[in-house]
Coordinates of C-alpha atoms and ligand atoms in Angstrom, one line a residue:
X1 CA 0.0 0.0 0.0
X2 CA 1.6 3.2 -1.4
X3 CA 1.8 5.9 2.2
X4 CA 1.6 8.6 -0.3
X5 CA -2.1 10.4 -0.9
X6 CA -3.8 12.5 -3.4
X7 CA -6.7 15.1 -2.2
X8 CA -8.6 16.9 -4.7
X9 CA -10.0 20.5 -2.9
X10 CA -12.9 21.8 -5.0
X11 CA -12.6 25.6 -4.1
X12 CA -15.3 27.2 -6.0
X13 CA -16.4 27.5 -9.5
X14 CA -15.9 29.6 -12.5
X15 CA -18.0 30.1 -15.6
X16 CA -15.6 31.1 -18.5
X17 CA -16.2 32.5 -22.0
X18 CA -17.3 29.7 -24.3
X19 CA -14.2 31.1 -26.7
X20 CA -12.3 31.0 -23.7
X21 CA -12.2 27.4 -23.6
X22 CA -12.0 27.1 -27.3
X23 CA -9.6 28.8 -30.1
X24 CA -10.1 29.8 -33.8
X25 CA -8.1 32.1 -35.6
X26 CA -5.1 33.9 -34.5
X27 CA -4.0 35.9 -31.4
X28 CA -5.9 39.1 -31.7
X29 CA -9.2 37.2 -33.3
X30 CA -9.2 34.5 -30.5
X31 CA -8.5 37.4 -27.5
X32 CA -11.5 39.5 -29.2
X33 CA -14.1 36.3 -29.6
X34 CA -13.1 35.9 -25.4
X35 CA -14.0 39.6 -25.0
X36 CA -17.1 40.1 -27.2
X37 CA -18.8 36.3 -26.5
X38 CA -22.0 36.6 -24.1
X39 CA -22.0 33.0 -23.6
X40 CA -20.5 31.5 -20.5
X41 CA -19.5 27.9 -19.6
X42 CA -21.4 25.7 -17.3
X43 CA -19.6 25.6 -13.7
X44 CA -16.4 24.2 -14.0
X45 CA -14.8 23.6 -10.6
X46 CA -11.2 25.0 -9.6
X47 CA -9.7 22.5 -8.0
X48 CA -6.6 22.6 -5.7
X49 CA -4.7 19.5 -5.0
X50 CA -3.1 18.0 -1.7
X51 CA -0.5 15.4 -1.6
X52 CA 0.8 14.0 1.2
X53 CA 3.7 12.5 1.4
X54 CA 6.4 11.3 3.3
X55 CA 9.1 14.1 2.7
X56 CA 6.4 16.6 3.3
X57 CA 3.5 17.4 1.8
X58 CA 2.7 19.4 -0.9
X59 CA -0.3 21.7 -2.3
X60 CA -0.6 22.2 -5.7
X61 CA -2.3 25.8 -6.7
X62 CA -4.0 27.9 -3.9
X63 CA -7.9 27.4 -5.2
X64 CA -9.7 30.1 -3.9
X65 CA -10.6 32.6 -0.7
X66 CA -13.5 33.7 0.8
X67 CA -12.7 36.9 0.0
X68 CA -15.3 35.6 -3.0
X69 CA -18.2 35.3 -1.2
X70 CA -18.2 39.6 -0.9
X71 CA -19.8 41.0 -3.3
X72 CA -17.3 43.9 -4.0
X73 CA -14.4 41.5 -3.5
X74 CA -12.9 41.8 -7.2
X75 CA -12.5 45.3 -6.9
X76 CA -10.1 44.8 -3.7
X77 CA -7.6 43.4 -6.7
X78 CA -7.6 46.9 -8.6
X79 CA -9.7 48.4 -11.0
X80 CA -8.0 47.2 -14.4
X81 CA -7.8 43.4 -13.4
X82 CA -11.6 43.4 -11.7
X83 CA -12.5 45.0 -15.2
X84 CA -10.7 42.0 -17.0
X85 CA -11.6 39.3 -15.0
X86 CA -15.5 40.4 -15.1
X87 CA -15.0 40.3 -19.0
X88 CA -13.6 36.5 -19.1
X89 CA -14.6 34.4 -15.9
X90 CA -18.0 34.3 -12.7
X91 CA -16.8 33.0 -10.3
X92 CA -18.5 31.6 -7.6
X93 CA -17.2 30.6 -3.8
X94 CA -19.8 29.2 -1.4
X95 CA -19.7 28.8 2.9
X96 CA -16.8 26.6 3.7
X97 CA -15.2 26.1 0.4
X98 CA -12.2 28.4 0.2
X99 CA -8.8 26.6 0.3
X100 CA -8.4 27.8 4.2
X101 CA -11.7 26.5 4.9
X102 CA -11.3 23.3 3.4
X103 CA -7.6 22.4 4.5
X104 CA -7.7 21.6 8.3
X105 CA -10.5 18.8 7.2
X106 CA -7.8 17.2 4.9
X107 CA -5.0 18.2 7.2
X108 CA -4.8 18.3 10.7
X109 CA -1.7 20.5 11.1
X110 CA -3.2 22.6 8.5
X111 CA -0.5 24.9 6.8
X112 CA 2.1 24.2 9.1
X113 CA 5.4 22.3 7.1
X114 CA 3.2 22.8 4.0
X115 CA 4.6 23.4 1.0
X116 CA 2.5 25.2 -2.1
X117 CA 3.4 24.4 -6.0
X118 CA 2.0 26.8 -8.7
X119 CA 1.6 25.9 -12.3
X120 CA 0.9 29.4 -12.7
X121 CA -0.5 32.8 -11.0
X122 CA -4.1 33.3 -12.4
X123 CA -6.3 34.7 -9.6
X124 CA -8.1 31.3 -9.4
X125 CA -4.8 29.6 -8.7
X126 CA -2.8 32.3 -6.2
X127 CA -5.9 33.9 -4.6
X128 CA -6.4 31.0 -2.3
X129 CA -2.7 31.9 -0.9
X130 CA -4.0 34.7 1.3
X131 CA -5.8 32.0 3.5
X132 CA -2.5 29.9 3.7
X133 CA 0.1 31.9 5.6
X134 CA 2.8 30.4 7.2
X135 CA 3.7 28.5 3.6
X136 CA 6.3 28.1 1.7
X137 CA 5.2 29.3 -1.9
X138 CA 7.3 28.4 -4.9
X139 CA 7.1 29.3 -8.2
X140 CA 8.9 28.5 -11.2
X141 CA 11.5 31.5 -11.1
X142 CA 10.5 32.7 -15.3
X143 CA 6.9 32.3 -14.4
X144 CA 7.8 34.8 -11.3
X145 CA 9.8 37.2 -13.2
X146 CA 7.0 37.3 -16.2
X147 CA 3.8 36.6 -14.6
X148 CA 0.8 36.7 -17.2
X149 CA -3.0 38.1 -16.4
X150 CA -1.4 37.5 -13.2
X151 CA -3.6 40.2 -10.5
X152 CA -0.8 42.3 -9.3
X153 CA -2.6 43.1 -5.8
X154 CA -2.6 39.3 -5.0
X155 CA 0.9 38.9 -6.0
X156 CA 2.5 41.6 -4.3
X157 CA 2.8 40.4 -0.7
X158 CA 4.2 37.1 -1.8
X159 CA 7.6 36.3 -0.9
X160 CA 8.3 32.7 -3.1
X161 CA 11.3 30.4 -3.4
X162 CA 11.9 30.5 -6.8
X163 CA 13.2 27.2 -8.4
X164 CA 14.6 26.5 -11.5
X165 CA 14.5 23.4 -14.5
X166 CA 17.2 21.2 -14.8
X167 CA 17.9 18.8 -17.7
X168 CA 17.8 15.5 -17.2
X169 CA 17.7 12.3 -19.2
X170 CA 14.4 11.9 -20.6
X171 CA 13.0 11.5 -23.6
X172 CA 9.7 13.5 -23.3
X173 CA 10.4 16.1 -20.3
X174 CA 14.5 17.3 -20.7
X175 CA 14.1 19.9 -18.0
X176 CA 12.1 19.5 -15.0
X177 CA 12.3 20.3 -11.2
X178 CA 12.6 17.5 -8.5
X179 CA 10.3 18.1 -5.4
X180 CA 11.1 14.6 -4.1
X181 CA 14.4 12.9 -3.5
X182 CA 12.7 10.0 -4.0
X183 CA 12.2 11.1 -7.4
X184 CA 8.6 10.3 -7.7
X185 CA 7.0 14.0 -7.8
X186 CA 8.3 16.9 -10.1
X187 CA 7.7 19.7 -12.0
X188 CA 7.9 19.9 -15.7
X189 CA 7.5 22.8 -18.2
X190 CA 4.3 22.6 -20.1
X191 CA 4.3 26.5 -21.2
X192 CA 1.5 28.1 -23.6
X193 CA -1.1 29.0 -21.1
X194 CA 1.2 31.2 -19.5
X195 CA 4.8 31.9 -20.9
X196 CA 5.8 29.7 -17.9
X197 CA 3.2 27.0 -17.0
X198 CA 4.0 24.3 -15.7
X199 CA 2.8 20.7 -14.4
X200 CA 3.2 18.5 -12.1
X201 CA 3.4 14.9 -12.1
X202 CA 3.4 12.4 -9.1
X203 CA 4.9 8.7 -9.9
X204 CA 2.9 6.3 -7.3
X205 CA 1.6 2.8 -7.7
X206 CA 2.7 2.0 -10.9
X207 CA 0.6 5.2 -12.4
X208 CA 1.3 8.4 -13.2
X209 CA -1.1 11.2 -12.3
X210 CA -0.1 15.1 -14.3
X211 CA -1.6 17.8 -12.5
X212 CA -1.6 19.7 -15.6
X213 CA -2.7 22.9 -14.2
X214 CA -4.4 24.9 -16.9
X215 CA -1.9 23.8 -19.9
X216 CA -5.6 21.5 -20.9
X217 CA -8.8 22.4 -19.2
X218 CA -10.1 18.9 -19.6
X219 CA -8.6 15.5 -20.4
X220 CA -10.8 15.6 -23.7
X221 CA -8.1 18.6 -25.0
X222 CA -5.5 16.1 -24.7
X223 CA -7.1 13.5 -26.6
X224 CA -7.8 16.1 -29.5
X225 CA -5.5 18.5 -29.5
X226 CA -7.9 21.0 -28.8
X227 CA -6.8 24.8 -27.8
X228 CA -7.9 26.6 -25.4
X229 CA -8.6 30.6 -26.4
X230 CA -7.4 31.2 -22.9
X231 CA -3.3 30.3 -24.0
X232 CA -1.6 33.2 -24.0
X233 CA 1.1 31.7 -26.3
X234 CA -0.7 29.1 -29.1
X235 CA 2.1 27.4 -30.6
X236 CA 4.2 26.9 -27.4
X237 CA 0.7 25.4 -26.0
X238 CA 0.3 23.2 -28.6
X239 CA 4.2 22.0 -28.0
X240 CA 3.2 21.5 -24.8
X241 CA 0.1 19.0 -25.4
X242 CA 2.1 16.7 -27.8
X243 CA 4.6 16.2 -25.0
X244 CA 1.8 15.7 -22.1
X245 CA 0.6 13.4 -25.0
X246 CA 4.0 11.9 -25.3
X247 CA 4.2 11.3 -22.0
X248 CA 0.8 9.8 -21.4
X249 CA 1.5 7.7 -24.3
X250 CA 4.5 5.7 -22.6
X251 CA 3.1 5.7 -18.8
X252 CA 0.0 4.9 -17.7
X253 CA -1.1 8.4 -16.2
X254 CA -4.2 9.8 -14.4
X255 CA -4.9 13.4 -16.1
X256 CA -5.6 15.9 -14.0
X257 CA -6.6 19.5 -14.7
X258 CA -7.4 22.2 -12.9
X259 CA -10.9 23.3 -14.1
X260 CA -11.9 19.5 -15.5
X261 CA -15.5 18.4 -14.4
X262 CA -14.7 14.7 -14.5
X263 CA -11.2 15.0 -12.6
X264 CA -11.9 14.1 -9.6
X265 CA -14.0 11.2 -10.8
X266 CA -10.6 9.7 -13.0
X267 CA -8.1 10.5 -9.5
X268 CA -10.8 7.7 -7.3
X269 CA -10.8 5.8 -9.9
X270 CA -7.8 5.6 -11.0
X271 CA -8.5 6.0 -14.7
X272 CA -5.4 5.8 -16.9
X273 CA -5.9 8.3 -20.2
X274 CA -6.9 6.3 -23.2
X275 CA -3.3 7.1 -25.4
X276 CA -1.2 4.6 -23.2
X277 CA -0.2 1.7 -25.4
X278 CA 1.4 -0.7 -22.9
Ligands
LIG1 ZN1 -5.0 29.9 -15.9

C-alpha cells in the first residue's frame, strides 16, 4: 500500500467564456471572440490538490478565498484586473469552500510544514494563498519574473522560493524540477497557457497522475489537441500538449486538470488516459 495520498479541494467554481475554452483564428481574433462572447460555460470547478507524502507534503495551486463570497471582492484586486476578470470568468465561492476552509478537514496541522506548487499565477490559482500563511510558496522562477494576467494586488505580498528546471535524461520532459528525493514528484515545463506554466506529475503505484494545471482544461483537449482561447502563447501550448501526450503515451497516467468536471472522478478511480499503449 503506497503511504503517499492525493486530495482533490474543490474551491469554488468559474464560468468562463465559451471562446475561452475554445480557439479559432489567430491571437488578436481568438482574444476578441473571449471579449465580445456573451456566452459562458457551465460551472467548471477550480480545483486545488493536496498530496501527502512522506518528505512533506505538498499543495498544488491555492484554489480560492472567501474573499469571493463579498460582493465587491474583485474590486479589492484593482480596477483594471476586476475589469478584466469580469469580461472573461463568474466565479462563484460558497460557505466553507475556500482553500483555508477546506484544508484543516484534509490536514490536521493545516498549513504548518506545507509546502504550495504553482503551475501558474491566475487569480483562481494564487488567490487562495491569502488563507494559507505560514507557507512556503514556490514558483517557477521565469513564471515569477514574467507573470501573465497574473492580479498584481494578490501577487504583491508574496515572498516565493523561486526554483529553476534542470535537464535530465528523458526522452519526453528534458528539464524538470525534483520536489522529491525520491524522485517520484516533479515539476515539468508545459508552457503556452502562461509563458511559464508548468505541471506536475506524481509517480505512485505504478501510475502516473499530471496535474496539468491549466496547460488543458479537460482530459478531452488532450485526446484532441484541442486549444484553449485562454493560451496566452498558441504554438508553445500546442508543443506543450504533444509532450503531455507523449508522456501519457508511454506511462500509464491519471490526467488531471485544474478546471476539468470529471477530474476528480478519474483520481478515485484511477482511470489511466486512453493514449497509453502498454
Ligand atoms: Zn489559468
Amino acid at each position: 500500500m503506497s503511504n503517499i495520498g492525493v486530495i482533490a479541494i474543490n474551491t469554488g467554481f468559474v464560468q468562463v467564456k465559451k471562446p475561452f475554452l475554445t480557439r479559432k483564428g489567430g491571437p488578436i481574433g481568438s482574444r476578441l471572440r473571449i471579449l465580445l462572447s456573451a456566452e459562458f460555460s457551465s460551472d467548471l470547478p477550480v480545483l486545488a490538490w493536496l498530496i501527502s507524502h512522506p518528505e512533506g507534503d505538498i499543495l498544488i495551486d491555492a484554489g480560492m478565498s472567501a474573499g469571493w463570497l463579498r460582493p465587491d471582492y474583485l474590486d479589492s484586486i484593482g480596477s483594471f484586473d476586476a475589469w478584466l476578470t469580469r469580461r472573461l470568468c463568474r466565479f462563484q465561492v460558497e460557505p466553507g469552500q475556500s482553500i483555508g476552509a477546506q484544508l484543516p478537514k484534509f490536514r490536521a496541522a493545516g498549513t504548518q510544514g506545507l509546502r504550495v506548487f504553482m503551475t501558474h499565477l491566475h487569480i483562481d490559482h494564487v488567490d487562495g494563498l491569502r488563507e494559507l500563511q505560514g507557507c512556503e510558496i514556490w514558483v517557477n522562477e521565469s513564471e515569477w519574473a514574467h507573470p501573465s494576467g497574473a492580479p498584481k494586488a494578490l501577487l504583491a505580498p508574496l515572498t516565493p522560493r523561486r526554483f529553476a528546471f534542470e535537464p535530465v535524461a528523458d526522452p519526453v520532459f528534458d528539464r524538470i524540477y525534483p520536489i522529491t528525493r525520491a524522485g517520484d514528484l516533479f515539476v515539468a515545463p508545459t508552457p503556452g497557457h502562461t509563458p511559464n506554466h508548468c505541471s506536475i506529475i506524481l509517480r505512485r503505484g505504478g501510475l502516473s497522475y499530471v496535474f496539468t494545471g491549466d496547460a488543458i482544461y479537460n482530459q478531452k483537449q488532450l485526446l484532441t489537441g484541442e486549444l484553449a482561447g485562454a493560451h496566452a502563447n498558441a504554438r508553445l501550448a500546442a508543443r506543450s500538449i504533444e509532450r503531455l501526450e507523449a508522456y501519457a503515451k508511454t506511462h500509464p497516467t491519471v490526467v488531471l486538470p485544474s478546471h476539468d468536471p470529471d477530474a476528480v472522478r478519474r483520481l478515485a478511480e484511477g482511470e489511466i488516459a486512453p493514449l497509453w499503449a502498454g
